[in-house]
Short mmCIF file of C-alpha atoms in Angstrom, two decimals:
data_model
loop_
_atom_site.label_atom_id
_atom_site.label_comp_id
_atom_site.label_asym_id
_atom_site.label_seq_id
_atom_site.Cartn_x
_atom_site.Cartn_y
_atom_site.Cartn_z
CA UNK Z 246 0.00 0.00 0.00
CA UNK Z 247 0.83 3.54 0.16
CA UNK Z 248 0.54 4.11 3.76
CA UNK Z 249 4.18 4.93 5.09
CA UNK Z 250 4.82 4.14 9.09
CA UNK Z 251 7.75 4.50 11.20
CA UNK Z 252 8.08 2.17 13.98
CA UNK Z 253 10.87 0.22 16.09
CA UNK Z 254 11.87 -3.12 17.87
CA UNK Z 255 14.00 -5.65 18.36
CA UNK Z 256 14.82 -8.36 15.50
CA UNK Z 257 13.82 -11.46 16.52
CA UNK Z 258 15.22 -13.20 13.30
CA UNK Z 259 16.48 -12.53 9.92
CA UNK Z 260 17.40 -14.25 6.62
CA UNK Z 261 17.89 -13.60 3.47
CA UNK Z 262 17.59 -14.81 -0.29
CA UNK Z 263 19.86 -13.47 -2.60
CA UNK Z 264 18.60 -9.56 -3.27
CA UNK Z 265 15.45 -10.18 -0.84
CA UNK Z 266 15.87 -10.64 2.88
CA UNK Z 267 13.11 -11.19 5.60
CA UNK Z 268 12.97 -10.54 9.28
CA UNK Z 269 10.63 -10.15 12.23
CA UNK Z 270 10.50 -7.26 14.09
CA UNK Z 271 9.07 -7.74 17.92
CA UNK Z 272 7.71 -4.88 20.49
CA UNK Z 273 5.49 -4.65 23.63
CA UNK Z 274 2.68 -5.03 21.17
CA UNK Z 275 3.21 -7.92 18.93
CA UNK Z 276 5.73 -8.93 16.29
CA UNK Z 277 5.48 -8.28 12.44
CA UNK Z 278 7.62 -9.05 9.52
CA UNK Z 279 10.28 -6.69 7.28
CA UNK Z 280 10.67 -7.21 4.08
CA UNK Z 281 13.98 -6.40 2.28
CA UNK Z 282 15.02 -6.05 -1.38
CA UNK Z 283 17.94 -4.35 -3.72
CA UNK Z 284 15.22 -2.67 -5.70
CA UNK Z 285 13.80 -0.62 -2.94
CA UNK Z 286 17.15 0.09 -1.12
CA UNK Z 287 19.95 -0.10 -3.55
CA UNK Z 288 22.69 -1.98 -3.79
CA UNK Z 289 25.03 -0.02 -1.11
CA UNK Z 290 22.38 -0.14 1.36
CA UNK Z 291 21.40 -3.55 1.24
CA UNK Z 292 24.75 -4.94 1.49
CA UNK Z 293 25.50 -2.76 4.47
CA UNK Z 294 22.38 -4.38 6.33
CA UNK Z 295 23.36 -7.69 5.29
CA UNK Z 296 26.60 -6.73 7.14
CA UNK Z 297 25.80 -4.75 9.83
CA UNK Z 298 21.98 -5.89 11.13
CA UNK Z 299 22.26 -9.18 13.01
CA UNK Z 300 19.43 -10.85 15.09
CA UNK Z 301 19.09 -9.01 18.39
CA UNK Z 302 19.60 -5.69 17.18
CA UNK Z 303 17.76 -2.71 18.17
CA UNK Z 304 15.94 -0.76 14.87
CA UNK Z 305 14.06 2.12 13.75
CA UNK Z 306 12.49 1.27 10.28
CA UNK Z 307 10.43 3.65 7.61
CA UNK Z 308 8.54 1.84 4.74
CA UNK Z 309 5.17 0.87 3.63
CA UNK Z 310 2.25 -1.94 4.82
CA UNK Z 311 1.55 -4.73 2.79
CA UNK Z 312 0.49 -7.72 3.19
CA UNK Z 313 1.83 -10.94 1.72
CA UNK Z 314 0.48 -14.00 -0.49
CA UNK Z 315 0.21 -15.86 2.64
CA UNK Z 316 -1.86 -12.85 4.44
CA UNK Z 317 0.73 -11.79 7.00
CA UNK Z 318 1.20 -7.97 7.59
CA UNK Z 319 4.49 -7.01 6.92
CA UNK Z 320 6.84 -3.66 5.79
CA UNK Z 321 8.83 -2.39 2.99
CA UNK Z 322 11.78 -0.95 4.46
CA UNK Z 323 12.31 1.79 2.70
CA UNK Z 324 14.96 2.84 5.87
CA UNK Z 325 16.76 1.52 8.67
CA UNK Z 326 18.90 2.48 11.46
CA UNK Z 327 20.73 0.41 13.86
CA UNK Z 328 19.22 2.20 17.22
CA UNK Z 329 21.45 -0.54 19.89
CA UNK Z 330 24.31 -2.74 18.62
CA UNK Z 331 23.73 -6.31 20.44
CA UNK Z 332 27.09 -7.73 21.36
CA UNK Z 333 26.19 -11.01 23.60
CA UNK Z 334 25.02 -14.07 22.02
CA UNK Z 335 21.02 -14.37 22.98
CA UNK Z 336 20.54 -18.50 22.61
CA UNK Z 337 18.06 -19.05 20.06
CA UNK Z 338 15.75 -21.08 22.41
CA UNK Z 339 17.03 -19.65 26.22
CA UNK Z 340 13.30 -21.37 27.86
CA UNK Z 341 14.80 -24.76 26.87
CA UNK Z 342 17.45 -24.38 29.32
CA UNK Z 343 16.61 -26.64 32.61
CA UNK Z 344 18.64 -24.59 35.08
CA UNK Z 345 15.82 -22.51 36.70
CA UNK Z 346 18.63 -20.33 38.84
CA UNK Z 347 20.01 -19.62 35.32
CA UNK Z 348 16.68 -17.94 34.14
CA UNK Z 349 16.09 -16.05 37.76
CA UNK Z 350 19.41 -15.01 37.99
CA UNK Z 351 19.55 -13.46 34.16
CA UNK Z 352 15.85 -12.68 34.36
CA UNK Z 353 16.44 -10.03 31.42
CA UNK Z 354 17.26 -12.69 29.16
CA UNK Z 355 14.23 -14.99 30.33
CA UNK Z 356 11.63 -11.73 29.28
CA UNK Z 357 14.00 -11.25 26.48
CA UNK Z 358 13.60 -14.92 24.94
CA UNK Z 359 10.36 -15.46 26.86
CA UNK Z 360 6.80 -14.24 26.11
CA UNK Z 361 5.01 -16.02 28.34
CA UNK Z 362 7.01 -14.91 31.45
CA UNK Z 363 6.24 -11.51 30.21
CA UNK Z 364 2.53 -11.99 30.65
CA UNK Z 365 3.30 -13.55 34.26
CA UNK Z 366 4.25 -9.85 35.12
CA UNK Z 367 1.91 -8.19 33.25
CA UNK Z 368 -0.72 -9.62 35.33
CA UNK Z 369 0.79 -9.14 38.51
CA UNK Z 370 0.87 -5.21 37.47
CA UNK Z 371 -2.82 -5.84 36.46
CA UNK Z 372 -3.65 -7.46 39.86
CA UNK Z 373 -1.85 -4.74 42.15
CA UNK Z 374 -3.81 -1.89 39.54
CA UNK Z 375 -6.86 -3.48 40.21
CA UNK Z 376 -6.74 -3.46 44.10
CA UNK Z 377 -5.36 -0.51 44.22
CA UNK Z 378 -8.22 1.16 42.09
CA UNK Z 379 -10.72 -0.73 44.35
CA UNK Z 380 -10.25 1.00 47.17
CA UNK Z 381 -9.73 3.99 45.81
CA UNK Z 382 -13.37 3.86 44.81
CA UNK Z 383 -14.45 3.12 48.57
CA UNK Z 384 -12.60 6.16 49.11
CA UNK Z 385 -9.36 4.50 50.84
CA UNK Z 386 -6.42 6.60 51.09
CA UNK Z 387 -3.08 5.19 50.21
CA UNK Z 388 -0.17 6.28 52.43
CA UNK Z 389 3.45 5.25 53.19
CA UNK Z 390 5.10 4.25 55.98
CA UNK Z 391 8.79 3.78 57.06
CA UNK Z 392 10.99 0.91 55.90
CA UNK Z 393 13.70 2.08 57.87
CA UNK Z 394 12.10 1.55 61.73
CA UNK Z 395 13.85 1.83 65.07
CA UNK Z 396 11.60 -0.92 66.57
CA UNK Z 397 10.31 -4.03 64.42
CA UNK Z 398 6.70 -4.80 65.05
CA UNK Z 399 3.42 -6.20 63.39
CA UNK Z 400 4.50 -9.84 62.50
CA UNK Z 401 6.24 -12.40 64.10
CA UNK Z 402 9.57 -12.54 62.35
CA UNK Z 403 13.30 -12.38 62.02
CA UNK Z 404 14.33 -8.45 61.06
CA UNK Z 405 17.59 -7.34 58.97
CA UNK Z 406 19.36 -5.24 60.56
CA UNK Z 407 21.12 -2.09 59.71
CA UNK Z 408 23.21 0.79 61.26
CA UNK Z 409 23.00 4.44 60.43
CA UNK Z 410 25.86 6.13 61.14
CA UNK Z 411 24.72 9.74 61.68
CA UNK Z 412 22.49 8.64 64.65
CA UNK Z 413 24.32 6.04 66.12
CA UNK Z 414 21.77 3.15 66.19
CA UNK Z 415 20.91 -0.12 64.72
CA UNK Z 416 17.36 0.23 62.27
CA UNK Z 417 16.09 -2.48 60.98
CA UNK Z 418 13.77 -3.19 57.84
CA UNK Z 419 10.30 -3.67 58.34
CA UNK Z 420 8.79 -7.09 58.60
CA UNK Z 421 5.38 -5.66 58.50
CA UNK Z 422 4.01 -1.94 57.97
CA UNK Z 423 0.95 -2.77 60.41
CA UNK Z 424 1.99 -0.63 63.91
CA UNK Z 425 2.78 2.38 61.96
CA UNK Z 426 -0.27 1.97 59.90
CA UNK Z 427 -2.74 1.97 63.02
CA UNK Z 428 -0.88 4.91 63.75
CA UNK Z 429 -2.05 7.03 61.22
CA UNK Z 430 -5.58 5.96 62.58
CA UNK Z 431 -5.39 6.90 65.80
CA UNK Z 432 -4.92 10.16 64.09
CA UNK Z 433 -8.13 10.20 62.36
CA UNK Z 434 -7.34 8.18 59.29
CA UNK Z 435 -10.25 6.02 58.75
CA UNK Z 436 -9.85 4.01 55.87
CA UNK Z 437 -6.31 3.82 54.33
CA UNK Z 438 -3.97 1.12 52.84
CA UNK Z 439 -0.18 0.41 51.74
CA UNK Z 440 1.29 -1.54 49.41
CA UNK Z 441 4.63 -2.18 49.72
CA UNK Z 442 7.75 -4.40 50.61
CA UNK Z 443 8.78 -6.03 53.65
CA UNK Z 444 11.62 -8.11 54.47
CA UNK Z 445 11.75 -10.65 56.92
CA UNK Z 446 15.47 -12.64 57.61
CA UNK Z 447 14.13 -16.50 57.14
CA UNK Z 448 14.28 -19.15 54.84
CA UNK Z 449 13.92 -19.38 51.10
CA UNK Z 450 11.45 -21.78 49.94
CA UNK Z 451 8.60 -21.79 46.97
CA UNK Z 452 6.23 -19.68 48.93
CA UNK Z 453 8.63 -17.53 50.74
CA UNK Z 454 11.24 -14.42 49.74
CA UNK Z 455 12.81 -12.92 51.92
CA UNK Z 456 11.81 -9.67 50.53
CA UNK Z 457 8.10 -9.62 49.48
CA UNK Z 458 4.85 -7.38 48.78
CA UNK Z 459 1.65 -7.12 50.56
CA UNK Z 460 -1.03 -4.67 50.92
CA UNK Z 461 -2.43 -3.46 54.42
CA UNK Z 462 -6.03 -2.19 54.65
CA UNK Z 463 -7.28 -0.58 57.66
CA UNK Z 464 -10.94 0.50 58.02
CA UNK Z 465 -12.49 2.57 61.49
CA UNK Z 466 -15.47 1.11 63.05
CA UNK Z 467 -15.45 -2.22 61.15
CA UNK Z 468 -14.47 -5.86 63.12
CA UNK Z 469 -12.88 -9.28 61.51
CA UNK Z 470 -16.34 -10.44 60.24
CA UNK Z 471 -16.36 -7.24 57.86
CA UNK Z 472 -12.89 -7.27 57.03
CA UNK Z 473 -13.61 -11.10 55.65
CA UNK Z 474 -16.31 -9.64 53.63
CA UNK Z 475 -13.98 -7.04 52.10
CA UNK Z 476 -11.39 -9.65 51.20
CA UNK Z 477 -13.60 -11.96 49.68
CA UNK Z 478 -15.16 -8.85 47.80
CA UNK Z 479 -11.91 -7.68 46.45
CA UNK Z 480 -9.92 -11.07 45.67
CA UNK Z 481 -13.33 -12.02 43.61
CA UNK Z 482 -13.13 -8.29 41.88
CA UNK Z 483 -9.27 -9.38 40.89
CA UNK Z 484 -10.09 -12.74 39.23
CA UNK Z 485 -13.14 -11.36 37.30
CA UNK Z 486 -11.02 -8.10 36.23
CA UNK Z 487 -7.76 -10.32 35.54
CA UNK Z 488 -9.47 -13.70 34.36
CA UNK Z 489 -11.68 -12.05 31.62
CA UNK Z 490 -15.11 -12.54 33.64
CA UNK Z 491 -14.68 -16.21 35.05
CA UNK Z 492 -14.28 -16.65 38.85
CA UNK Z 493 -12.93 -20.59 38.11
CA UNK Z 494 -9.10 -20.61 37.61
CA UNK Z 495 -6.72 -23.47 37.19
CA UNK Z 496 -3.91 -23.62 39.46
CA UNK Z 497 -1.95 -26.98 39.89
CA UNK Z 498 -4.36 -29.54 39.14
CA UNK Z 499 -6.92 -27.76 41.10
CA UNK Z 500 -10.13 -25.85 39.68
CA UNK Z 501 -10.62 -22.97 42.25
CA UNK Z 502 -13.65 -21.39 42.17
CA UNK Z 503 -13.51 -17.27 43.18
CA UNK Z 504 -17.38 -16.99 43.95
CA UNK Z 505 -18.16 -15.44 46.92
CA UNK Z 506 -19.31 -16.09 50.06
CA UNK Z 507 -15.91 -17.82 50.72
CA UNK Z 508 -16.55 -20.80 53.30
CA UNK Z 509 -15.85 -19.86 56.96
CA UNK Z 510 -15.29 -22.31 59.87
CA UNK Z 511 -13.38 -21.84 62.78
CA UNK Z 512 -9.82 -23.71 63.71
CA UNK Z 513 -11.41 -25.31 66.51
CA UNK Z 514 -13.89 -27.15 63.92
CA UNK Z 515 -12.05 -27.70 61.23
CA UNK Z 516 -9.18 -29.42 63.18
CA UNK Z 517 -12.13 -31.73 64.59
CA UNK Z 518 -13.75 -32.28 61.09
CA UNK Z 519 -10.26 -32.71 59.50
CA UNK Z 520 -8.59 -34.77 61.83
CA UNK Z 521 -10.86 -36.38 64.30
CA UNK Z 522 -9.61 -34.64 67.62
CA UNK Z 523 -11.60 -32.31 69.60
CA UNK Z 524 -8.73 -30.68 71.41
CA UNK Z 525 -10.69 -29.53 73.85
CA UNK Z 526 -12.18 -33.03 74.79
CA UNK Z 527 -8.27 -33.91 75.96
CA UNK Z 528 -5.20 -32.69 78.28
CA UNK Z 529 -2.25 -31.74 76.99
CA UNK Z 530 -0.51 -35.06 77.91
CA UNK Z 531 -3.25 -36.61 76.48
CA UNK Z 532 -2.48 -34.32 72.92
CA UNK Z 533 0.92 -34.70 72.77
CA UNK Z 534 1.03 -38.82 72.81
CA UNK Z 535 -1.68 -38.48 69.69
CA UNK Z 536 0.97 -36.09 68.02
CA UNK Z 537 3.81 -38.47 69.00
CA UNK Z 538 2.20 -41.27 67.53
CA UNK Z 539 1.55 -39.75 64.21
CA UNK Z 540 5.46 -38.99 64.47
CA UNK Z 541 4.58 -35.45 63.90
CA UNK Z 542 7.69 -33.51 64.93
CA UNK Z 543 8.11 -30.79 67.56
CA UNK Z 544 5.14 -32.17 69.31
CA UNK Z 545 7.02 -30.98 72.58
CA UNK Z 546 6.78 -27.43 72.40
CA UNK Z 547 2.94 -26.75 72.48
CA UNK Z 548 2.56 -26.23 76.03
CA UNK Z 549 -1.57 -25.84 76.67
CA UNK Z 550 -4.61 -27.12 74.52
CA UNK Z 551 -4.88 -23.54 72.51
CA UNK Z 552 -1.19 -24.33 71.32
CA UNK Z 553 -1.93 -28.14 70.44
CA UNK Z 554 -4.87 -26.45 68.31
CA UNK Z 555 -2.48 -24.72 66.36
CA UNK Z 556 -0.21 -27.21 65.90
CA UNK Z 557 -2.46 -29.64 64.57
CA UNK Z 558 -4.06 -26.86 62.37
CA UNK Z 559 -0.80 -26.21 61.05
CA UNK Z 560 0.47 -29.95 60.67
CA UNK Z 561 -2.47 -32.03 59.48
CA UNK Z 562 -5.29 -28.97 57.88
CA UNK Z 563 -4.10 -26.28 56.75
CA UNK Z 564 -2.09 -27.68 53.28
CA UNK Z 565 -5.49 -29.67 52.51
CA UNK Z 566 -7.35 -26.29 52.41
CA UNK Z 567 -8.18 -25.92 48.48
CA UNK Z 568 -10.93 -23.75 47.83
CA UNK Z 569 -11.04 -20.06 49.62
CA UNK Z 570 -11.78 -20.23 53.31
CA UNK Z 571 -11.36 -18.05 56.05
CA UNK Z 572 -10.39 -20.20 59.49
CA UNK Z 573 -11.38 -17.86 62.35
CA UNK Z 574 -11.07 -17.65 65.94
CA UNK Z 575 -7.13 -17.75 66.55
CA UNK Z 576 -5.66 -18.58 69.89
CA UNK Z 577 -4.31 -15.45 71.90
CA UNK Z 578 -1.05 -17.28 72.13
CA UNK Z 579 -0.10 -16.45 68.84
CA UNK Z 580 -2.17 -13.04 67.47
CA UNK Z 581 -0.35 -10.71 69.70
CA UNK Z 582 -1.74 -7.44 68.05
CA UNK Z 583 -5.49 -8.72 67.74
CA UNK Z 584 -8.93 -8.06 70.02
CA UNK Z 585 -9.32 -10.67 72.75
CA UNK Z 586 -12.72 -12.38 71.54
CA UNK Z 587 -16.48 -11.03 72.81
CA UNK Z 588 -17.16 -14.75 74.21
CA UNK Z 589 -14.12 -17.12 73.60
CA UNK Z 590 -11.77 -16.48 76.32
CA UNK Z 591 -8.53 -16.42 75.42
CA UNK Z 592 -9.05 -16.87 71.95
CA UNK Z 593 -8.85 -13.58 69.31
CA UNK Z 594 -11.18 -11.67 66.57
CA UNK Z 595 -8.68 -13.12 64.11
CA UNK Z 596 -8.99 -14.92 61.10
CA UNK Z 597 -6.71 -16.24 58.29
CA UNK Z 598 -7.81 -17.02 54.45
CA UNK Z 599 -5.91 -20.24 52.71
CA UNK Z 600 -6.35 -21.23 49.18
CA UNK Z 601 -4.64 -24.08 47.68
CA UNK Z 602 -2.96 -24.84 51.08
CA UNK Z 603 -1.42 -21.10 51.02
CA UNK Z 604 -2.25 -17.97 53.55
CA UNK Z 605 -3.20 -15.95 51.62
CA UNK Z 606 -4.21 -13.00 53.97
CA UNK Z 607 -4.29 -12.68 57.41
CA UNK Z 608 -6.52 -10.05 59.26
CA UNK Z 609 -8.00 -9.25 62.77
CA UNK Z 610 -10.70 -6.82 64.83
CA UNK Z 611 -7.11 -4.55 66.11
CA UNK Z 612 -6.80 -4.29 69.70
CA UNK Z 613 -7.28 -1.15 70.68
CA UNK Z 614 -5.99 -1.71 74.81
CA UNK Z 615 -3.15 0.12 75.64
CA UNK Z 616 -2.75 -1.61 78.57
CA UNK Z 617 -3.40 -5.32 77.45
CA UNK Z 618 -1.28 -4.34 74.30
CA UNK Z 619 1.50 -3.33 77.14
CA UNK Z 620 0.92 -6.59 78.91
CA UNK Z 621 1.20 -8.85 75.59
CA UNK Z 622 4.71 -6.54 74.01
CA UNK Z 623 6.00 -7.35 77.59
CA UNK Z 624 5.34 -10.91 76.83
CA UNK Z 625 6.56 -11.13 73.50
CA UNK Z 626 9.89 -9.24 74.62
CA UNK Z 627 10.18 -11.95 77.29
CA UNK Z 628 10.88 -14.57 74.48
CA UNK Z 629 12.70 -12.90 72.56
CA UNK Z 630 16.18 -14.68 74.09
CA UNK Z 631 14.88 -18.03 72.63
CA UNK Z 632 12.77 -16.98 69.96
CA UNK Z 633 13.85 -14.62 67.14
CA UNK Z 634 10.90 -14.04 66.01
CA UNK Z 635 9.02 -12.55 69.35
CA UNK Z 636 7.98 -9.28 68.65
CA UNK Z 637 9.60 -6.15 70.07
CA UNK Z 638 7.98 -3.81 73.00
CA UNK Z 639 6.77 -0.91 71.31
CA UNK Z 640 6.31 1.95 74.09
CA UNK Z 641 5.90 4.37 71.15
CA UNK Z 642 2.69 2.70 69.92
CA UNK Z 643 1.28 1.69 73.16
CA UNK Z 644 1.65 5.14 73.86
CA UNK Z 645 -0.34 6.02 70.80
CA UNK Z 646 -3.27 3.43 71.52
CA UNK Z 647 -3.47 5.64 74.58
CA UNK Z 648 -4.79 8.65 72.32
CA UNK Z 649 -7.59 6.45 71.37
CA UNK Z 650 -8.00 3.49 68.24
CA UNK Z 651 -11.10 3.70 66.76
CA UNK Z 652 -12.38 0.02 66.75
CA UNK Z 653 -10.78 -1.06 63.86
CA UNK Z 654 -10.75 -3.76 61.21
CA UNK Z 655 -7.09 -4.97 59.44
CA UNK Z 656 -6.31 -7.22 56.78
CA UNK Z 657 -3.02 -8.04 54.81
CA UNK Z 658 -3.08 -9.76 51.86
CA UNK Z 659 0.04 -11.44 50.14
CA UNK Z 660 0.84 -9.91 46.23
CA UNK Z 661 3.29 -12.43 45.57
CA UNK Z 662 1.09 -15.24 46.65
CA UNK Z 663 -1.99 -14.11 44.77
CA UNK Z 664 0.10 -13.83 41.63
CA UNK Z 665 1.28 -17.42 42.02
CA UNK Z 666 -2.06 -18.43 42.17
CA UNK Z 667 -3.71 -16.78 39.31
CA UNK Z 668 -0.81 -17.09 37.16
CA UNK Z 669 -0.72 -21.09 37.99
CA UNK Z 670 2.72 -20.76 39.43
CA UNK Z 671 3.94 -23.33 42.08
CA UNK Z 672 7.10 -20.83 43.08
CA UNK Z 673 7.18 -17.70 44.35
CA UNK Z 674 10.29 -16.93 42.27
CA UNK Z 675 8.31 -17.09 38.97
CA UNK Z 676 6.36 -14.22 40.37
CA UNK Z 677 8.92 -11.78 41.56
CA UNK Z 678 11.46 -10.47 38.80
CA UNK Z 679 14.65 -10.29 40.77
CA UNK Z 680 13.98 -13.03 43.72
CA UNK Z 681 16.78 -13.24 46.40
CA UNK Z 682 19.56 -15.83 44.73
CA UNK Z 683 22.99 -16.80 46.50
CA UNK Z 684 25.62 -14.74 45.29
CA UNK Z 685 27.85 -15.90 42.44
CA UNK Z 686 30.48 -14.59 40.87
CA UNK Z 687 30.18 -13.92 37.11
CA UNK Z 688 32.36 -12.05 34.19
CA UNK Z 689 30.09 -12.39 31.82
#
C-alpha cells in the first residue's frame, strides 16, 4: 500500500535470499515481519544491512504496509537504522534451558527470549492496579510508611538489621508496615492502605522471599467479620477483572472457584472435622502422645490445649485447604496485636484465608488496649532470648493506643502469593522479577 509508518523493535530473526531478505520485528505489542530487497534500497544499502543488522539488534524502520500472499502484515523498508548494537550471544531457544537459577538469575534474558514470562508480570501489574483502584473507589487513602524503623513490630519474624551512622543506632527493615499503619488511625485516618515491601530474615522456599509485597487495609469502626467480607469482595473483583469474567481458575491440578461467600469455619472445627480430635475433649498429655504417635515432629513445644490447636491446624489442615476459606477464631497465644474475643476467652477476633494450602491474607478486629497491648509486648519481649521471632515492646505505639483506636478492622493480603495463584505458578520466584539468589560470581 501507500501508507508509510515509522516504527521500532527488536529483531527477533532474519534471513535472506539473494537480493530479498526477511525478518521479524518484535515490540510490547506484537511482532510483524520486514521485508527487504535491492530494488527498494539499492545496492550499497542492502549490502551494508546484510553486514551490519544481526538478530538481536535494536531498529528504527520507515517503509510501507503490505500484506503478503500468505496474508501476514508485513513492511517495505524503505529505511533503517541500527538504534542498539547487540554484542552477547542471545541462545536461540534460552526457555529450553533446565537450570531454573540460570533464568532467575539473568531474568532479562528470560523476558528477552520469553513471552510467556512476560505476561506472568503483566498480570501481577494488572492485579496490584486493580486493588489498588478498588479501594480507591471506597474512598481509601493510600499512604506510606517507614521501611527504615527503630523498633520491628506487626509480625512475628526475624528483622535485617542495619546501622545508620549519623544517629548512632541499629534500624532495621520492616517485617510488616501494620503498627505504623494503626498509627495514622489513631490520628483520624479512617480508611487507608499500603502496598509495599517487607523483608523478613528466614528461609527461602517456593512460597517464601525474603523480601516480598503485601497490601495493608485498615478500616475505622469495622471488626474481623467485615474485614472477611472485604477480602472476599476484592480477591473475587481481581479474578473477574484479571481472568476475563470467570471466577474458576486453574492452578496446579486444582479448579478454584472465586465466587463469593468464601466458606468460613473456625480452627477449633475444622481441626475436629479434619482430623478427628476435639482438642478440647483432651489434656495436653493426652495431645501430645496423639501427636507423637503420628510422628509429627516438635510435638514438645505446644505447652496448653490452645497451642496443640495450632499445631495440629498447622500440621495435618491447613495444606489440605483448596478452595477459599477463612479459618477464624485464633488462639491469643499467637495473634499478639489482635482483640481478645467477645465470648471465647482467650481466643482472638482473628482470622486467616488459605487457598490451595497457602495464607493468603491474614486479618484481625485490632486491639485497641493500651494496657493489654502493654501486657502482651512485655510478653513477647520476654521470648525474645529463645525466639527470634518474638515481637519487640513498642512503648511508642502503646503510647499512641493511649490517644484512642477507633475500633478497627485490618487485613493483609500477600501480592506475591496471589500472583502465584492466578498465574498457575507453584514458586514464588516465577512471580517476583529479581527473587533473592545466593551470590555468584560472574564475568560475563
Amino acid at each position: 500500500t501507500s501508507e508509510e509508518i515509522k516504527t521500532a523493535g527488536r529483531i527477533l530473526s532474519i534471513r535472506g535470499h539473494g537480493k530479498v531478505m526477511f525478518a521479524d520485528l518484535e515490540d510490547y505489542t506484537g511482532k510483524i515481519q520486514l521485508f527487504f530487497r535491492v530494488n527498494e534500497l539499492g545496492e550499497e544499502k542492502f549490502a551494508q544491512i546484510k553486514e551490519n543488522i544481526e538478530r538481536a539488534d535494536i531498529v528504527g524502520v520507515i517503509g510501507n504496509i503490505f500484506k503478503t500472499k500468505r496474508g501476514e502484515l508485513s513492511i517495505i523498508v524503505k529505511k533503517i537504522e541500527l538504534l542498539t548494537k547487540t554484542i552477547n550471544f542471545i541462545p536461540e531457544k534460552f526457555h529450553s534451558i533446565v537450570d531454573t537459577d540460570k533464568r532467575y538469575r539473568k531474568r532479562y534474558l528470560d523476558l528477552l527470549m520469553n513471552p510467556e514470562v512476560r505476561e506472568i508480570f503483566k498480570k501481577r501489574a494488572k492485579i496490584i492496579s486493580t486493588l489498588r483502584r478498588y479501594l480507591e473507589d471506597m474512598d481509601f487513602i493510600e499512604v506510606e510508611t517507614p521501611i527504615l524503623q527503630p523498633v520491628y513490630g506487626g509480625a512475628n519474624a526475624k528483622p535485617f538489621i542495619t546501622y545508620h551512622n549519623t544517629l548512632k543506632q541499629n534500624l532495621y527493615l520492616r517485617i510488616a508496615p501494620e503498627l505504623y499503619l494503626k498509627r495514622i488511625s489513631v490520628g483520624g485516618f479512617e480508611k487507608i492502605f499500603e502496598i509495599g515491601h517487607n523483608f523478613r530474615n528466614e528461609d527461602i522456599d517456593s512460597t517464601h522471599n525474603p523480601e516480598f509485597t503485601s497490601i495493608e487495609i485498615y478500616y475505622a469502626y469495622q471488626d474481623y467479620n467485615k474485614m472477611m467480607e472485604l477480602t472476599e469482595k476484592i480477591l473475587n473483583h481481581i479474578v473477574k477483572t484479571v481472568n476475563n469474567g470467570n471466577l474458576k481458575i486453574k492452578y496446579k491440578d486444582y479448579e478454584i472457584d472465586f465466587s463469593i461467600p468464601f466458606k468460613r469455619i473456625t480452627m477449633e472445627e475444622i481441626v475436629k472435622n479434619e482430623t478427628g480430635i476435639d482438642v478440647f475433649a483432651h489434656n495436653t498429655d493426652e495431645l501430645r502422645a496423639m501427636a507423637e504417635e503420628k510422628f509429627m515432629e516438635d510435638y514438645e513445644k505446644p505447652q496448653n490445649q490452645r497451642q496443640f490447636l495450632l499445631y495440629f491446624f498447622e500440621k495435618m489442615v491447613e495444606q489440605n485447604i483448596i478452595q477459599p476459606t477463612f479459618i477464624y477464631d485464633f488462639p491469643i497465644d499467637n495473634s499478639p496485636l489482635a482483640k481478645r474475643h467477645r465470648t471465647k476467652e482467650n481466643f482472638t477476633e482473628r482470622f486467616e484465608l488459605f487457598v490451595a494450602g497457602t495464607e493468603i491474607a491474614n486479618g484481625f478486629s485490632e486491639l485497641t488496649d493500651p494496657l493489654d497491648q502493654k501486657a502482651r509486648f512485655e510478653e513477647q519481649d520476654s521470648k525474645r532470648a529463645v525466639d527470634s521471632e518474638a515481637m519487640m515492646n513498642d512503648y511508642d505505639f502503646v503510647n499512641a493506643l493511649g490517644y484512642g483506636l477507633a475500633p478497627t478492622g485490618g487485613v493483609g493480603i500477600g501480592l506475591d502469593r496471589l500472583t502465584m495463584i492466578l498465574t498457575n505458578n507453584v514458586s514464588i520466584k516465577e512471580v517476583i522479577l529479581f527473587p533473592q539468589m545466593k551470590s555468584v560470581h560472574e564475568k560475563e
